[in-house]
Amino acid sequence: SQQGEEDPQALSIQEGENATMNCSYKTSINNLQWYRQNSGRGLVHLILIRSNEREKHSGRLRVTLDTSKKSSSLLITASRAADTASYFCATDPNSGGSNYKLTFGKGTLLTVNP
Amino acid sequence: KAGVTQTPRYLIKTRGQQVTLSCSPISGHRSVSWYQQTPGQGLQFLFEYFSETQRNKGNFPGRFSGRQFSNSRSEMNVSTLELGDSALYLCASSSRTGGNEKLFFGSGTQLSVL
């Protein structure tokens, strides 16, 4: 079963607006990561937030993590048409590191209209 | 540094055949993971290899197998193909030096089973 669940499934905004995507997960984690995928291509890593961190920034990206609620959010500010893609959260389970497996949600499809 | 290379990019097979997909990780990366991506199930973890050893396996039938060579290159094999095996197969590598690692993905192999 999926560990992470993104919300919303699809989001359509105008260029220049902010986009917020949410992710909920079920079990304890070591870290949570966000990836981006352009149609039919491989995923590109955006940002990683450790379980002991609450907020992290990278350029126009801001990620928050609330381990008590088992949720995370990804904010993209001042969006551009080139940000159009699917965005996935992925969790690294708190399993001691020897049986590594990253579990992905089903993603949010973001469309930024010019 | 070259990225993760997957070959072939596209593959068309018929039911009952078998297929082998190849993945060359980023130089120096010893961990290779495989994922299956379909519109219905999203990204599903297949298996992960580290230094030629399978360390973790997802919930897939035994028709799905893999291996890793001493140069860290990996192959996955699917025998007795079924229509439901049609998917984008993604390979990812990481250095896996101590946890909190991000994955670097290849562009994937799009497999169509007719």
CSV table of C-alpha atoms in Angstrom, one decimal:
chain,number,residue,atom,x,y,z
A,1,SER,CA,0.0,0.0,0.0
A,2,GLN,CA,1.1,3.6,-0.5
A,3,GLN,CA,2.8,5.2,2.4
A,4,GLY,CA,2.4,8.8,1.2
A,5,GLU,CA,-0.8,10.3,-0.1
A,6,GLU,CA,-0.7,13.6,-1.8
A,7,ASP,CA,-3.5,16.1,-1.8
A,8,PRO,CA,-4.8,17.5,-4.1
A,9,GLN,CA,-4.5,15.0,-6.9
A,10,ALA,CA,-4.5,17.8,-9.4
A,11,LEU,CA,-4.0,21.5,-9.1
A,12,SER,CA,-4.3,24.2,-11.8
A,13,ILE,CA,-3.0,27.7,-11.2
A,14,GLN,CA,-1.9,30.8,-13.1
A,15,GLU,CA,1.7,31.8,-13.5
A,16,GLY,CA,2.9,33.9,-10.6
A,17,GLU,CA,0.6,32.3,-8.1
A,18,ASN,CA,1.8,30.0,-5.3
A,19,ALA,CA,1.1,26.3,-5.3
A,20,THR,CA,0.7,24.2,-2.2
A,21,MET,CA,0.7,20.4,-2.1
A,22,ASN,CA,0.2,18.2,0.9
A,23,CYS,CA,1.3,14.8,1.8
A,24,SER,CA,0.2,12.5,4.6
A,25,TYR,CA,1.9,9.3,5.6
A,26,LYS,CA,1.2,6.4,8.0
A,27,THR,CA,4.3,5.1,9.8
A,28,SER,CA,7.3,6.7,11.4
A,29,ILE,CA,9.9,8.0,9.0
A,30,ASN,CA,13.6,8.8,8.9
A,31,ASN,CA,13.1,11.5,6.3
A,32,LEU,CA,10.6,12.7,3.8
A,33,GLN,CA,11.5,13.7,0.2
A,34,TRP,CA,9.8,15.5,-2.6
A,35,TYR,CA,10.4,14.7,-6.2
A,36,ARG,CA,9.2,16.1,-9.5
A,37,GLN,CA,8.4,14.2,-12.7
A,38,ASN,CA,7.8,15.7,-16.1
A,39,SER,CA,5.5,13.6,-18.3
A,40,GLY,CA,6.8,10.1,-18.9
A,41,ARG,CA,10.3,10.9,-17.6
A,42,GLY,CA,12.4,10.0,-14.6
A,43,LEU,CA,11.9,11.7,-11.2
A,44,VAL,CA,14.1,14.6,-10.1
A,45,HIS,CA,14.9,15.1,-6.4
A,46,LEU,CA,13.7,18.5,-5.1
A,47,ILE,CA,14.3,18.6,-1.4
A,48,LEU,CA,14.8,16.3,1.6
A,49,ILE,CA,13.6,17.1,5.2
A,50,ARG,CA,14.7,15.0,8.1
A,51,SER,CA,12.4,13.8,10.8
A,52,ASN,CA,13.9,16.2,13.3
A,53,GLU,CA,13.4,19.2,11.0
A,54,ARG,CA,10.2,21.3,10.8
A,55,GLU,CA,10.9,23.5,7.8
A,56,LYS,CA,13.3,23.7,4.9
A,57,HIS,CA,13.8,26.1,2.0
A,58,SER,CA,15.4,25.7,-1.4
A,59,GLY,CA,15.0,28.5,-3.8
A,60,ARG,CA,11.3,29.0,-4.5
A,61,LEU,CA,10.5,25.8,-2.6
A,62,ARG,CA,9.4,25.6,1.0
A,63,VAL,CA,8.7,22.3,2.7
A,64,THR,CA,7.2,21.8,6.2
A,65,LEU,CA,7.0,18.6,8.2
A,66,ASP,CA,4.7,17.8,11.1
A,67,THR,CA,5.6,14.4,12.5
A,68,SER,CA,2.9,14.5,15.1
A,69,LYS,CA,0.3,14.8,12.3
A,70,LYS,CA,2.4,12.6,9.9
A,71,SER,CA,2.1,15.3,7.2
A,72,SER,CA,4.2,17.5,5.0
A,73,SER,CA,3.5,20.3,2.6
A,74,LEU,CA,5.4,21.6,-0.4
A,75,LEU,CA,5.0,25.3,-1.4
A,76,ILE,CA,6.2,26.6,-4.7
A,77,THR,CA,6.2,30.3,-4.8
A,78,ALA,CA,5.8,32.6,-7.9
A,79,SER,CA,5.1,29.6,-10.1
A,80,ARG,CA,6.2,29.4,-13.7
A,81,ALA,CA,4.8,27.5,-16.7
A,82,ALA,CA,8.0,25.3,-16.5
A,83,ASP,CA,6.9,24.1,-13.0
A,84,THR,CA,4.1,22.1,-14.7
A,85,ALA,CA,4.8,18.5,-13.7
A,86,SER,CA,3.7,15.8,-11.2
A,87,TYR,CA,5.0,16.2,-7.7
A,88,PHE,CA,5.6,13.2,-5.4
A,89,CYS,CA,6.3,12.9,-1.7
A,90,ALA,CA,8.4,9.9,-0.7
A,91,THR,CA,9.1,8.5,2.8
A,92,ASP,CA,12.2,6.8,4.0
A,93,PRO,CA,11.0,4.5,6.8
A,94,ASN,CA,12.7,4.5,10.1
A,95,SER,CA,14.0,1.1,9.7
A,96,GLY,CA,17.6,1.3,10.8
A,97,GLY,CA,18.9,1.8,7.3
A,98,SER,CA,19.7,-1.8,6.4
A,99,ASN,CA,16.6,-2.5,4.4
A,100,TYR,CA,16.3,0.8,2.5
A,101,LYS,CA,13.2,1.4,0.5
A,102,LEU,CA,11.7,4.7,-0.5
A,103,THR,CA,7.9,4.7,-0.7
A,104,PHE,CA,6.1,7.1,-3.0
A,105,GLY,CA,2.7,8.6,-2.9
A,106,LYS,CA,0.5,8.9,-6.1
A,107,GLY,CA,1.4,12.4,-6.8
A,108,THR,CA,-0.1,15.8,-7.4
A,109,LEU,CA,-0.4,16.9,-11.0
A,110,LEU,CA,0.4,20.7,-11.1
A,111,THR,CA,-0.5,22.7,-14.2
A,112,VAL,CA,0.7,26.3,-14.4
A,113,ASN,CA,-1.1,28.3,-17.0
A,114,PRO,CA,0.8,31.1,-18.7
B,1,LYS,CA,29.3,13.0,-14.1
B,2,ALA,CA,27.0,11.0,-16.2
B,3,GLY,CA,23.5,10.4,-14.9
B,4,VAL,CA,21.6,7.1,-14.5
B,5,THR,CA,21.3,5.4,-17.8
B,6,GLN,CA,18.5,3.0,-18.6
B,7,THR,CA,18.2,0.9,-21.7
B,8,PRO,CA,16.2,0.4,-23.8
B,9,ARG,CA,13.9,3.5,-23.6
B,10,TYR,CA,11.0,1.7,-25.2
B,11,LEU,CA,10.1,-1.9,-25.5
B,12,ILE,CA,7.2,-3.8,-27.0
B,13,LYS,CA,6.6,-7.4,-26.1
B,14,THR,CA,3.8,-9.9,-26.3
B,15,ARG,CA,2.3,-11.9,-23.5
B,16,GLY,CA,4.3,-14.9,-22.3
B,17,GLN,CA,7.6,-13.4,-23.4
B,18,GLN,CA,10.4,-12.4,-21.1
B,19,VAL,CA,12.3,-9.1,-20.9
B,20,THR,CA,15.5,-7.8,-19.5
B,21,LEU,CA,16.0,-4.1,-18.6
B,22,SER,CA,19.4,-2.6,-17.9
B,23,CYS,CA,20.5,0.2,-15.6
B,24,SER,CA,23.8,1.9,-15.2
B,25,PRO,CA,24.0,4.0,-12.0
B,26,ILE,CA,26.0,7.1,-11.4
B,27,SER,CA,29.7,6.4,-11.1
B,28,GLY,CA,30.5,5.6,-7.5
B,29,HIS,CA,26.9,4.8,-6.5
B,30,ARG,CA,26.5,1.3,-5.0
B,31,SER,CA,22.8,1.2,-4.4
B,32,VAL,CA,20.4,0.6,-7.2
B,33,SER,CA,16.6,0.5,-6.8
B,34,TRP,CA,13.9,-0.4,-9.2
B,35,TYR,CA,10.4,0.9,-9.4
B,36,GLN,CA,7.3,0.2,-11.5
B,37,GLN,CA,5.1,3.1,-12.4
B,38,THR,CA,1.5,2.7,-13.7
B,39,PRO,CA,-1.4,5.1,-13.8
B,40,GLY,CA,-3.4,3.0,-11.5
B,41,GLN,CA,-0.9,2.0,-8.8
B,42,GLY,CA,1.6,4.8,-9.0
B,43,LEU,CA,5.2,4.1,-8.1
B,44,GLN,CA,5.7,0.7,-6.6
B,45,PHE,CA,9.0,-0.4,-5.2
B,46,LEU,CA,10.4,-3.6,-6.8
B,47,PHE,CA,13.8,-4.2,-5.2
B,48,GLU,CA,17.0,-2.6,-4.1
B,49,TYR,CA,20.5,-3.9,-4.5
B,50,PHE,CA,23.7,-2.8,-2.7
B,51,SER,CA,27.1,-4.3,-3.6
B,52,GLU,CA,25.5,-7.1,-5.6
B,53,THR,CA,23.2,-8.1,-2.7
B,54,GLN,CA,19.4,-7.7,-2.8
B,55,ARG,CA,18.6,-6.0,0.4
B,56,ASN,CA,14.9,-5.3,0.1
B,57,LYS,CA,12.1,-6.6,-2.1
B,58,GLY,CA,8.7,-5.2,-2.8
B,59,ASN,CA,5.5,-7.1,-3.1
B,60,PHE,CA,5.8,-8.4,-6.6
B,61,PRO,CA,5.5,-12.0,-7.9
B,62,GLY,CA,8.6,-14.1,-8.5
B,63,ARG,CA,8.4,-13.4,-12.2
B,64,PHE,CA,10.2,-10.2,-11.3
B,65,SER,CA,13.8,-10.6,-10.6
B,66,GLY,CA,17.0,-8.6,-10.7
B,67,ARG,CA,20.7,-8.7,-10.1
B,68,GLN,CA,23.6,-6.4,-9.7
B,69,PHE,CA,27.0,-6.8,-11.1
B,70,SER,CA,30.4,-6.0,-9.5
B,71,ASN,CA,30.5,-2.6,-11.4
B,72,SER,CA,27.1,-1.7,-9.8
B,73,ARG,CA,25.2,-2.0,-13.1
B,74,SER,CA,21.9,-3.7,-12.6
B,75,GLU,CA,19.4,-5.7,-14.6
B,76,MET,CA,15.9,-6.6,-14.0
B,77,ASN,CA,14.1,-9.4,-15.6
B,78,VAL,CA,10.4,-10.1,-16.0
B,79,SER,CA,9.4,-13.6,-17.2
B,80,THR,CA,6.1,-14.8,-18.6
B,81,LEU,CA,4.9,-11.3,-19.3
B,82,GLU,CA,1.3,-10.3,-18.6
B,83,LEU,CA,-0.7,-7.4,-20.0
B,84,GLY,CA,-0.6,-5.8,-16.5
B,85,ASP,CA,3.1,-5.6,-16.6
B,86,SER,CA,2.8,-2.7,-19.1
B,87,ALA,CA,4.4,0.2,-17.2
B,88,LEU,CA,7.3,2.6,-16.9
B,89,TYR,CA,10.1,0.9,-15.1
B,90,LEU,CA,12.4,3.3,-13.3
B,91,CYS,CA,15.8,2.7,-12.0
B,92,ALA,CA,17.4,4.9,-9.3
B,93,SER,CA,20.8,5.0,-7.7
B,94,SER,CA,22.2,6.5,-4.6
B,95,SER,CA,25.5,6.5,-2.8
B,96,ARG,CA,23.9,5.2,0.3
B,97,THR,CA,26.7,6.1,2.5
B,98,GLY,CA,24.8,6.7,5.7
B,99,GLY,CA,21.2,7.3,5.4
B,100,ASN,CA,19.1,10.4,4.4
B,101,GLU,CA,20.1,9.8,0.8
B,102,LYS,CA,18.3,11.1,-2.2
B,103,LEU,CA,17.7,9.0,-5.3
B,104,PHE,CA,18.9,9.8,-8.8
B,105,PHE,CA,16.5,8.4,-11.4
B,106,GLY,CA,17.0,7.4,-14.9
B,107,SER,CA,14.5,8.3,-17.7
B,108,GLY,CA,12.9,4.9,-17.5
B,109,THR,CA,12.0,2.0,-19.8
B,110,GLN,CA,8.5,2.2,-21.1
B,111,LEU,CA,7.4,-1.4,-21.5
B,112,SER,CA,4.2,-2.3,-23.5
B,113,VAL,CA,2.9,-5.8,-23.4
B,114,LEU,CA,0.5,-6.7,-26.2
